[in-house]
Tab-separated table of C-alpha atoms in Angstrom:
chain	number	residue	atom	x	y	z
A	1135	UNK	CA	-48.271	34.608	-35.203
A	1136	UNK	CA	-46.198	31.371	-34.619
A	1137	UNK	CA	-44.569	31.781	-37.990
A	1138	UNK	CA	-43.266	35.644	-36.867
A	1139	UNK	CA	-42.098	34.044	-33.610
A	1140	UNK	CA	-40.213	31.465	-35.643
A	1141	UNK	CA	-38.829	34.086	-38.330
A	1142	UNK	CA	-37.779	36.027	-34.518
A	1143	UNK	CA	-35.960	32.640	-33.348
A	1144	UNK	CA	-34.471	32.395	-36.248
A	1145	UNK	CA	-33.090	35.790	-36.591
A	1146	UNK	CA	-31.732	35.169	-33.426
A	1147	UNK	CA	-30.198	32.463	-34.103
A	1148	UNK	CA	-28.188	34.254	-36.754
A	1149	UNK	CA	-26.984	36.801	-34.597
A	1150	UNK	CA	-25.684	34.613	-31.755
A	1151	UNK	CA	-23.838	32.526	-34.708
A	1152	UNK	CA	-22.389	35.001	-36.423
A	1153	UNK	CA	-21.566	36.747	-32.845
A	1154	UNK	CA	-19.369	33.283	-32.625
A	1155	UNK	CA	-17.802	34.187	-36.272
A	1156	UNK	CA	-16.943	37.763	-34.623
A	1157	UNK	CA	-15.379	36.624	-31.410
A	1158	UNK	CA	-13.346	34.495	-33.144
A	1159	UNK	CA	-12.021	37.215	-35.300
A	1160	UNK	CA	-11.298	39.302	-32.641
A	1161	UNK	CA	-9.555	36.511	-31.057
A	1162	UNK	CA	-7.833	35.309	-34.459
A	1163	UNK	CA	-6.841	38.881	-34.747
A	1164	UNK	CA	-5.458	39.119	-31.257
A	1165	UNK	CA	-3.671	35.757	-31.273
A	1166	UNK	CA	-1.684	37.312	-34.630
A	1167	UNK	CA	-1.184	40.387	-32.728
A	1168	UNK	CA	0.523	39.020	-30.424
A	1169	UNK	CA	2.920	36.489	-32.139
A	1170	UNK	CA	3.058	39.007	-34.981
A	1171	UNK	CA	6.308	40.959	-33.528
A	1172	UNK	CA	7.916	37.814	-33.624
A	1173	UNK	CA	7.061	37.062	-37.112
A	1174	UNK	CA	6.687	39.988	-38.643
A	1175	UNK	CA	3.275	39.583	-39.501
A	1176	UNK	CA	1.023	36.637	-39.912
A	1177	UNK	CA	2.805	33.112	-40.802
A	1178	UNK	CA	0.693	30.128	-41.611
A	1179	UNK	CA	1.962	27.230	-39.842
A	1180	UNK	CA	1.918	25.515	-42.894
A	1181	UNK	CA	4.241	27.578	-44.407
A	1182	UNK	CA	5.897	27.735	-40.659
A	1183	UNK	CA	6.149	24.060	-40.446
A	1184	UNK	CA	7.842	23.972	-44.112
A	1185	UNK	CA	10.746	26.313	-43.013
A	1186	UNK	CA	11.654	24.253	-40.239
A	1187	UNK	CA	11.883	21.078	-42.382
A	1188	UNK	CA	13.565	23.090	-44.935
A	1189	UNK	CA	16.404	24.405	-42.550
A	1190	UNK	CA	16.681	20.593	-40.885
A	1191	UNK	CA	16.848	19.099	-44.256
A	1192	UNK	CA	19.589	21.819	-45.304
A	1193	UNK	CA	21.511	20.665	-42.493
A	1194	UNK	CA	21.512	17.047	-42.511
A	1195	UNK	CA	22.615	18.076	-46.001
A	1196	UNK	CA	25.364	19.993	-44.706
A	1197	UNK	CA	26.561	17.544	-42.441
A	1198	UNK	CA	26.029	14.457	-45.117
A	1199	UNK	CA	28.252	16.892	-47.442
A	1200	UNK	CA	30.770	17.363	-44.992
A	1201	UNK	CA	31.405	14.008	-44.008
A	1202	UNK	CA	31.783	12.943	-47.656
A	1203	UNK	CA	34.227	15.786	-48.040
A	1204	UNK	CA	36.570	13.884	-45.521
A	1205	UNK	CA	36.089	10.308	-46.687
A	1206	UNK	CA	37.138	11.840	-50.483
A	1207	UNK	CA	40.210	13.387	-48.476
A	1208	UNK	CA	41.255	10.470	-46.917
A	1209	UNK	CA	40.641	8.587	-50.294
A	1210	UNK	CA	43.119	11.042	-51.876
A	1211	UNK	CA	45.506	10.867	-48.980
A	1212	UNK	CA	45.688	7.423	-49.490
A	1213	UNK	CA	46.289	7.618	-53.140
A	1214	UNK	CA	48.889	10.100	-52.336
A	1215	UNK	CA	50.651	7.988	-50.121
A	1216	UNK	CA	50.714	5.042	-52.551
A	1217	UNK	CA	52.261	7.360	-55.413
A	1218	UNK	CA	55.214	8.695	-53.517
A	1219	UNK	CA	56.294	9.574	-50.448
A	1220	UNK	CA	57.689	13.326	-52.114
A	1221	UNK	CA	54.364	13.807	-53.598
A	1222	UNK	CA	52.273	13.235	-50.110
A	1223	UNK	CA	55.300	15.321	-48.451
A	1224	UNK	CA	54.276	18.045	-51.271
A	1225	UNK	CA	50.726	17.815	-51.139
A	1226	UNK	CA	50.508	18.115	-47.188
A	1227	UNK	CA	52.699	21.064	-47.237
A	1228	UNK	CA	50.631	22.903	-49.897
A	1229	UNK	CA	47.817	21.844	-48.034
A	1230	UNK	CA	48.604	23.612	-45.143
A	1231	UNK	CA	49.607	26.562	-47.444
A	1232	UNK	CA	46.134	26.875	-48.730
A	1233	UNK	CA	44.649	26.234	-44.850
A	1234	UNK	CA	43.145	22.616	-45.679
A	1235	UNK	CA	44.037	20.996	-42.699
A	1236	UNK	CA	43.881	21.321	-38.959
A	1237	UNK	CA	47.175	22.951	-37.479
A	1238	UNK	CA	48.308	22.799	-33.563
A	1239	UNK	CA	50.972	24.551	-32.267
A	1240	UNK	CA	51.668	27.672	-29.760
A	1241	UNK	CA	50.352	31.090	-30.174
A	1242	UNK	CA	48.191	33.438	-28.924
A	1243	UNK	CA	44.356	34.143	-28.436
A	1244	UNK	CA	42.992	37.247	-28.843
A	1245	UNK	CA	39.465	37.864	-27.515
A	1246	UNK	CA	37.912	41.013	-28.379
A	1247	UNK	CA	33.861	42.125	-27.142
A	1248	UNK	CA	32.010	44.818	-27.498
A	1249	UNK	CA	32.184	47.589	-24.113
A	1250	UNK	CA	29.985	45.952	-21.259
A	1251	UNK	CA	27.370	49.108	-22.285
A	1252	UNK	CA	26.335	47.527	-25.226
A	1253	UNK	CA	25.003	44.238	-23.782
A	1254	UNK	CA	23.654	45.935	-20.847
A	1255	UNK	CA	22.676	49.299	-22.379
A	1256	UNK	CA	21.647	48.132	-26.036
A	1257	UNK	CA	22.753	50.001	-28.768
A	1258	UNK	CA	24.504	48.733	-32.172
A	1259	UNK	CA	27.914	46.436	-32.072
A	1260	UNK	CA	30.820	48.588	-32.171
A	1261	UNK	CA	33.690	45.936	-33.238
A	1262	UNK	CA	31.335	44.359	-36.015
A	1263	UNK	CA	30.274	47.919	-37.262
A	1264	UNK	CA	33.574	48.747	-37.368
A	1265	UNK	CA	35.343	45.243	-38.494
A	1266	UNK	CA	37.939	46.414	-40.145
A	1267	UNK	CA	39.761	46.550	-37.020
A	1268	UNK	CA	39.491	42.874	-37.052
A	1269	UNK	CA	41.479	43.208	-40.477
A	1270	UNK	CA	43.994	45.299	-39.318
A	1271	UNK	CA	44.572	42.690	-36.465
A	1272	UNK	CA	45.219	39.876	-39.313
A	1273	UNK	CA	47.517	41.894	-41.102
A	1274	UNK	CA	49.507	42.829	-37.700
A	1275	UNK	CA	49.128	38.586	-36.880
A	1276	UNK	CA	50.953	38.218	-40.290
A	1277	UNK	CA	53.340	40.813	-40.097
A	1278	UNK	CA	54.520	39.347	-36.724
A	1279	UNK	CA	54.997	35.807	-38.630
A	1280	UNK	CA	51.663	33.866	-37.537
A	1281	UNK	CA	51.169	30.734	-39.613
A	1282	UNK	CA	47.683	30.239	-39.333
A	1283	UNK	CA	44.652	32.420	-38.012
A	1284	UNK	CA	40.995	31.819	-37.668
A	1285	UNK	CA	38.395	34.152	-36.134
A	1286	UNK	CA	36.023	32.265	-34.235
A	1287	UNK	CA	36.849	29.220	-35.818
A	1288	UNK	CA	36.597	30.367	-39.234
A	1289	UNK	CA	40.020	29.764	-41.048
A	1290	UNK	CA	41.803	33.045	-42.662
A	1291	UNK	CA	43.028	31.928	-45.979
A	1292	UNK	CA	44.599	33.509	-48.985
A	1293	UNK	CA	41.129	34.038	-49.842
A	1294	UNK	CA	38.877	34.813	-47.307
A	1295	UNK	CA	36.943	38.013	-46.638
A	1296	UNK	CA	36.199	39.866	-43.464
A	1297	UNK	CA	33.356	41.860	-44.103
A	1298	UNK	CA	30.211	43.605	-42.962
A	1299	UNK	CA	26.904	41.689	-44.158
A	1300	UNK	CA	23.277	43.231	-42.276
A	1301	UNK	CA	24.430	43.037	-38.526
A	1302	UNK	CA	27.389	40.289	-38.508
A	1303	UNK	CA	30.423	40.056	-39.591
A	1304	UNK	CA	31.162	37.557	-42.473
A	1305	UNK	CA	33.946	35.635	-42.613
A	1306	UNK	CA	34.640	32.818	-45.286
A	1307	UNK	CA	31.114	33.392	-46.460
A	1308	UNK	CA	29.123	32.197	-42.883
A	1309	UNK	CA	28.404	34.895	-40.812
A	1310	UNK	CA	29.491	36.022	-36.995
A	1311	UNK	CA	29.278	38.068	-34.276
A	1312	UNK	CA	30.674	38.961	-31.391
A	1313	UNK	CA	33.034	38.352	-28.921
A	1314	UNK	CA	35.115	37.667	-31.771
A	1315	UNK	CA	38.322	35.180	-30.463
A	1316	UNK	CA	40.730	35.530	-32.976
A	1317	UNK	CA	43.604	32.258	-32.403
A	1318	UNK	CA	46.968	33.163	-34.343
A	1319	UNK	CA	49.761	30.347	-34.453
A	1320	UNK	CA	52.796	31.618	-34.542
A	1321	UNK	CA	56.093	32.284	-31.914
A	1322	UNK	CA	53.584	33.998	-28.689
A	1323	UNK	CA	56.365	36.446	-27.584
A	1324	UNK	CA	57.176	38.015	-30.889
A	1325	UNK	CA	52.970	37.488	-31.739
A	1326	UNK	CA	52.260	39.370	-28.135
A	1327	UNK	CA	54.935	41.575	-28.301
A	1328	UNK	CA	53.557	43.006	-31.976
A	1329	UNK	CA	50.124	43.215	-31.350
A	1330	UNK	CA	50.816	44.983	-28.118
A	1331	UNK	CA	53.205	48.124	-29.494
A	1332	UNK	CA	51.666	51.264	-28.257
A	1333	UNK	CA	49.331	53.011	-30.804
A	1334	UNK	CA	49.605	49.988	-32.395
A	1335	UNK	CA	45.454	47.758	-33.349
A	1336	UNK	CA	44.925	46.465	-29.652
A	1337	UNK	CA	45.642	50.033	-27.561
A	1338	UNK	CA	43.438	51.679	-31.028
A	1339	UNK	CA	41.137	49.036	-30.129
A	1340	UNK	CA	40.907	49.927	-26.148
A	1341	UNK	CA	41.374	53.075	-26.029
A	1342	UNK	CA	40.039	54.676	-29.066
A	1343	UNK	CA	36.793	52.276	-29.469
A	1344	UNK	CA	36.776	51.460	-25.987
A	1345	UNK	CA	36.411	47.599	-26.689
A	1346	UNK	CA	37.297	44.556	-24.118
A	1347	UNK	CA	40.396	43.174	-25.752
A	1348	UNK	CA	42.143	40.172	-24.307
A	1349	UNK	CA	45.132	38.556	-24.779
A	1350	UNK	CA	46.996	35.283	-23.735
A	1351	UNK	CA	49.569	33.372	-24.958
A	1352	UNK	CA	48.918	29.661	-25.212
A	1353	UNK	CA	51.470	26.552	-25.418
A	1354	UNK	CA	48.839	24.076	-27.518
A	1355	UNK	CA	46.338	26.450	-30.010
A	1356	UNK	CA	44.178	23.915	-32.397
A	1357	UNK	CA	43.644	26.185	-35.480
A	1358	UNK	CA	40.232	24.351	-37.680
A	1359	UNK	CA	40.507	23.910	-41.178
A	1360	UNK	CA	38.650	26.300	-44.259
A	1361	UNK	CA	35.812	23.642	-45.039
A	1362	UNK	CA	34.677	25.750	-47.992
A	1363	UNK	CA	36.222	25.063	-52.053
A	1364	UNK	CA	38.438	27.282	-53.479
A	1365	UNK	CA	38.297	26.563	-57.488
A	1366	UNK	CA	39.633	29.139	-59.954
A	1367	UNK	CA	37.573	30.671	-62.633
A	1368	UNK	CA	39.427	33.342	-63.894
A	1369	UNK	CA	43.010	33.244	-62.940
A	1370	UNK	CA	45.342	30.856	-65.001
A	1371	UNK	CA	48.688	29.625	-65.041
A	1372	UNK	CA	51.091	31.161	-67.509
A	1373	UNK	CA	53.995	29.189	-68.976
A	1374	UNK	CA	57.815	30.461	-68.265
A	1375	UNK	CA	58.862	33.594	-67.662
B	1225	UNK	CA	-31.932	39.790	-41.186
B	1226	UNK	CA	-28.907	42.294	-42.758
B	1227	UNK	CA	-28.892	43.904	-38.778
B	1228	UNK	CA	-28.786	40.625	-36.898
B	1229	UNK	CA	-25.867	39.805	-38.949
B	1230	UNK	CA	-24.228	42.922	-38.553
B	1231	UNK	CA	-24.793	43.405	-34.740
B	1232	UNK	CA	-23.803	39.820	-34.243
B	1233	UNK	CA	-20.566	40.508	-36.237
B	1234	UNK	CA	-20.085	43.633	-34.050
B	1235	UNK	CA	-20.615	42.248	-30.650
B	1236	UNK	CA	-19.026	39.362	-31.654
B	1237	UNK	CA	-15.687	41.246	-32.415
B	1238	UNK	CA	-16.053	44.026	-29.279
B	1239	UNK	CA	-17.184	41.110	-26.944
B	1240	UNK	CA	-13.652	39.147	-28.186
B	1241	UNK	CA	-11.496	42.352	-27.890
B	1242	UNK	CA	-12.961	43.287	-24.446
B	1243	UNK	CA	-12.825	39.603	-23.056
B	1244	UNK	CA	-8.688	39.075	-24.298
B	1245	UNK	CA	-8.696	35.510	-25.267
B	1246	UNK	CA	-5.796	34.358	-26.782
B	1247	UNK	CA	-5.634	30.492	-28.487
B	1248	UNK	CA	-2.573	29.024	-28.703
B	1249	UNK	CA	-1.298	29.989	-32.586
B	1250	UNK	CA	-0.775	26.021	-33.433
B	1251	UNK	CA	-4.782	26.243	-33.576
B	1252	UNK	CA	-4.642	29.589	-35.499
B	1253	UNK	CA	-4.651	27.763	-38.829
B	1254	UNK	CA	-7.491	25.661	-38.572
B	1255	UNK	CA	-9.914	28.277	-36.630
B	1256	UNK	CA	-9.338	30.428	-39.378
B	1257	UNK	CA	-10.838	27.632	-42.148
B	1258	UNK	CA	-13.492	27.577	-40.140
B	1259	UNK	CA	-14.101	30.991	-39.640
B	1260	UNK	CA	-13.995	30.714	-43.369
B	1261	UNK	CA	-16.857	28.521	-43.648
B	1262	UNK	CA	-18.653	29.753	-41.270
B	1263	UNK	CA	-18.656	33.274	-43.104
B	1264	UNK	CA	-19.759	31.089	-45.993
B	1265	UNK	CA	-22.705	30.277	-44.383
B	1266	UNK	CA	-23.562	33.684	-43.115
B	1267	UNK	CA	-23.403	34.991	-46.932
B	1268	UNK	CA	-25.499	32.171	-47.638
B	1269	UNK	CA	-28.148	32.518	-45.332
B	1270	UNK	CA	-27.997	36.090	-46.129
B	1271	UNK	CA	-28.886	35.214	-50.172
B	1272	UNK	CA	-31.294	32.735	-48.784
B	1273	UNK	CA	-32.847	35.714	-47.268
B	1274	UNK	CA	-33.001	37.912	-50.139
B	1275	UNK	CA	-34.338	35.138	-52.400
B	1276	UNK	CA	-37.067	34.529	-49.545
B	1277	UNK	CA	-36.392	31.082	-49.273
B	1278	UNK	CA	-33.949	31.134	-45.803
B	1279	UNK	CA	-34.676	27.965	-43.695
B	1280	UNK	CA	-32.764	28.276	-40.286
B	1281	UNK	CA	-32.292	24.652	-39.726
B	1282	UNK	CA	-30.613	24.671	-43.275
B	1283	UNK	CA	-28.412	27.474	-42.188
B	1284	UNK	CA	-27.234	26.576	-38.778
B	1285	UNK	CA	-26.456	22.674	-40.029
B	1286	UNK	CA	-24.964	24.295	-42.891
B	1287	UNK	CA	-22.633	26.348	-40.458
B	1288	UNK	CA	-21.476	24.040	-37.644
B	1289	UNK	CA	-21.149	20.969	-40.427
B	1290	UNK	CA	-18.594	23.565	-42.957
B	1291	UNK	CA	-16.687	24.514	-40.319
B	1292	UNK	CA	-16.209	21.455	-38.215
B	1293	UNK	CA	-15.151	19.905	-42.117
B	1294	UNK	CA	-13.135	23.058	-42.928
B	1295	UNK	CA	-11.135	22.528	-40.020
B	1296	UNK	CA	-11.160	18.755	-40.110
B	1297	UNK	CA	-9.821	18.949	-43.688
B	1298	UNK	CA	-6.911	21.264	-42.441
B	1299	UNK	CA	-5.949	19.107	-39.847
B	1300	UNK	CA	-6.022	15.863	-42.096
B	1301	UNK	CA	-4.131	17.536	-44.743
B	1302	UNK	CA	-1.265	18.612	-42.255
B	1303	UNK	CA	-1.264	15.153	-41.027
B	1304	UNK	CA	-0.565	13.881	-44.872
B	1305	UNK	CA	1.598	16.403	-45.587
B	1306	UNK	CA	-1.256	17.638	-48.593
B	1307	UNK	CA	-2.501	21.347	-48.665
B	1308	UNK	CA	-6.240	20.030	-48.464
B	1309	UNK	CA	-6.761	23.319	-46.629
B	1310	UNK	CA	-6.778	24.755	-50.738
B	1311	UNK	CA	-10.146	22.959	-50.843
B	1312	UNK	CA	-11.924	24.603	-48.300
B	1313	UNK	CA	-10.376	28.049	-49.421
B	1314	UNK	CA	-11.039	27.813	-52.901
B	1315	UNK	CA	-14.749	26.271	-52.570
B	1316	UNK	CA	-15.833	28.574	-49.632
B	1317	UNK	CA	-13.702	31.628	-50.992
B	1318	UNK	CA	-15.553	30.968	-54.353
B	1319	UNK	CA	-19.150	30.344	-52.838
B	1320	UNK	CA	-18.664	34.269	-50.688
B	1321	UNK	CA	-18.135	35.425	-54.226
B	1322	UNK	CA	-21.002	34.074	-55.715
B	1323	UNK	CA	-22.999	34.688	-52.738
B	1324	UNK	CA	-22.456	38.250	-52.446
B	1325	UNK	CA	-23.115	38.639	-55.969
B	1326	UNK	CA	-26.291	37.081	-56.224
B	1327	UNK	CA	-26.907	39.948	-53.291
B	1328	UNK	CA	-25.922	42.635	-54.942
B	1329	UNK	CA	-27.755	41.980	-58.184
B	1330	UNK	CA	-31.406	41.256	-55.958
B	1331	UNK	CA	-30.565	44.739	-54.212
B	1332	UNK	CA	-30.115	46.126	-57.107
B	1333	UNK	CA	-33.173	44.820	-58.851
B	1334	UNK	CA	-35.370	45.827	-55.460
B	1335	UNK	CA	-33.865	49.476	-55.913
B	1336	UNK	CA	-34.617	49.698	-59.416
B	1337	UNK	CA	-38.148	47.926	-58.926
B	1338	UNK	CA	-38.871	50.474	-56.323
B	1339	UNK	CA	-37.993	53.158	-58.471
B	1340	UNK	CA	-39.604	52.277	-61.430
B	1341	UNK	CA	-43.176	51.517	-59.330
């Protein structure tokens, strides 16, 4: 009899314990539930914790590469200047050409948003879905004789690319989104006077997309530099002509 | 034996959706090795049964002690920046495979027993 009341204890015991191991389930289930929007399913923080010293050891890379980038400029600068002063004149000039320094100057800023509807509303991005706008309003900045543009501080060069990538825009290979402030350098009345012909990219902008466009001329306009390498793989010189 | 583990399971897991406790998800990881060893146990117990030789003192030392080093190991391994938490997945994982094997094949010899008597 005492040995059936023990076997009874036991299987007692057993269910409360494993009624433990089922609560917690429910709970480890839950708990998943709810941060699994965020993550799109379950994440172990081990594998959590690894991004996030993955994306803050990228970085520090970034910045360690970036800083050696300008010490080897300034080395090369220096060089330059000990050469000749024609070569460093050369150099700087063709510098500038290829958008490898930081230009000041007067021009204008251009800052175009999506409608207020889309922020408050919801709804997809009209400028970046439809960024070719943004290209047009390049090639209007050039026509009207703008010597250097960026688009929220990313530096248009010979060579870089405004184009749609998921749900930003990419310029120069890093990726954007809006309000997009595009800074032109260039004379701000002929600049202003351009971009503002009627039918012309800004009234298109406002009053066929129905996009906040601003514009404002500005005396001092600091224009940043294209950080990235240009190095040809393809093209070559040819001799003479 | 089979239905206290199965009610307990299912009480367990309506008593924990009913009741709406959430933990915060930094513990996630290590309640899960546990739960892992704890299920460990269960399946063990639940051979133990089968093979009539289930001591509950055995079984309930076996359960708090696996999970409490499950989740220890998990936490010491984060701390060292070693995946010790492989460990207790590979060696409890492994153990509710043999486990549930060795109950399969006494079920099946019981059936076939019966059958044959």
């Amino acid at each position: 009899m005492s040995d059936r009341n023990k076997k009874v204890a036991g299987y007692a015991l057993v269910c409360v314990l494993t009624m433990i191991i089922g609560f917690f389930i429910a709970m480890q289930i839950k708990t998943t539930a709810v941060t699994g929007d965020y993550a799109g399913g379950m994440v172990s923080l081990a594998q959590a914790q690894a991004s996030i010293s993955e994306v803050a050891n990228l970085r520090a890379e970034k910045d360690e590469l970036n800083d050696e980038l300008s010490k080897l400029e300034a080395q090369l600068k220096e060089y330059e200047k000990n050469s000749s002063e024609a070569a460093a004149a050369d150099a700087e000039k063709y510098r500038m050409l290829a958008g490898l320094t930081d230009v000041a100057g007067k021009g204008v800023v251009i800052t175009v948003d999506d409608p207020e509807a889309i922020y408050t509303q919801g709804g997809d991005s009209i400028i970046t879905y439809n960024y070719e706008l943004l290209l047009a309003l390049v090639n209007k900045l050039r026509e009207a004789g703008a010597e250097a543009i960026s688009i929220n501080d990313r530096r248009i060069t010979a060579y870089s690319e405004i184009s749609l990538a998921g749900s930003n825009i990419n310029i120069n290979g890093s990726a954007t989104a809006p309000p997009y402030e595009v800074k032109a350098i260039g004379d701000p009345q002929t600049l202003e006077s351009t971009l503002g012909i009627r039918y012309g990219v800004l009234y298109s902008m406002k009053n066929d997309y129905g996009l906040s466009v601003q514009i404002a001329q500005k005396s001092e306009i600091n224009i940043p530099r294209y950080t990235g390498r240009t190095s040809f793989k393809y093209a070559a010189p040819t001799e003479g002509e | 034996m089979f239905i206290a583990v199965i009610a307990g399971l299912a009480g367990g897991i309506v008593l924990g959706l009913i009741l709406n406790v959430v933990y915060p998800v930094a513990f996630s990881f290590y309640i899960t090795m546990a739960l892992l060893a704890a299920l460990d146990s269960v399946f063990g117990a639940l051979r133990a049964h089968m093979e009539e030789k289930y001591d509950t003192l055995i079984f309930v030392s076996g359960f708090v002690c696996n999970a409490l080093i499950a989740a220890l190991m998990t936490w010491l391994g984060d701390k060292l920046g070693v995946p010790l938490y492989y460990a207790a997945i590979l060696v409890f994982g492994g153990r509710i495979f043999n486990n549930t094997a060795a109950i399969r094949r006494i079920f099946i010899d019981k059936k076939i027993k019966k059958r044959s008597n």
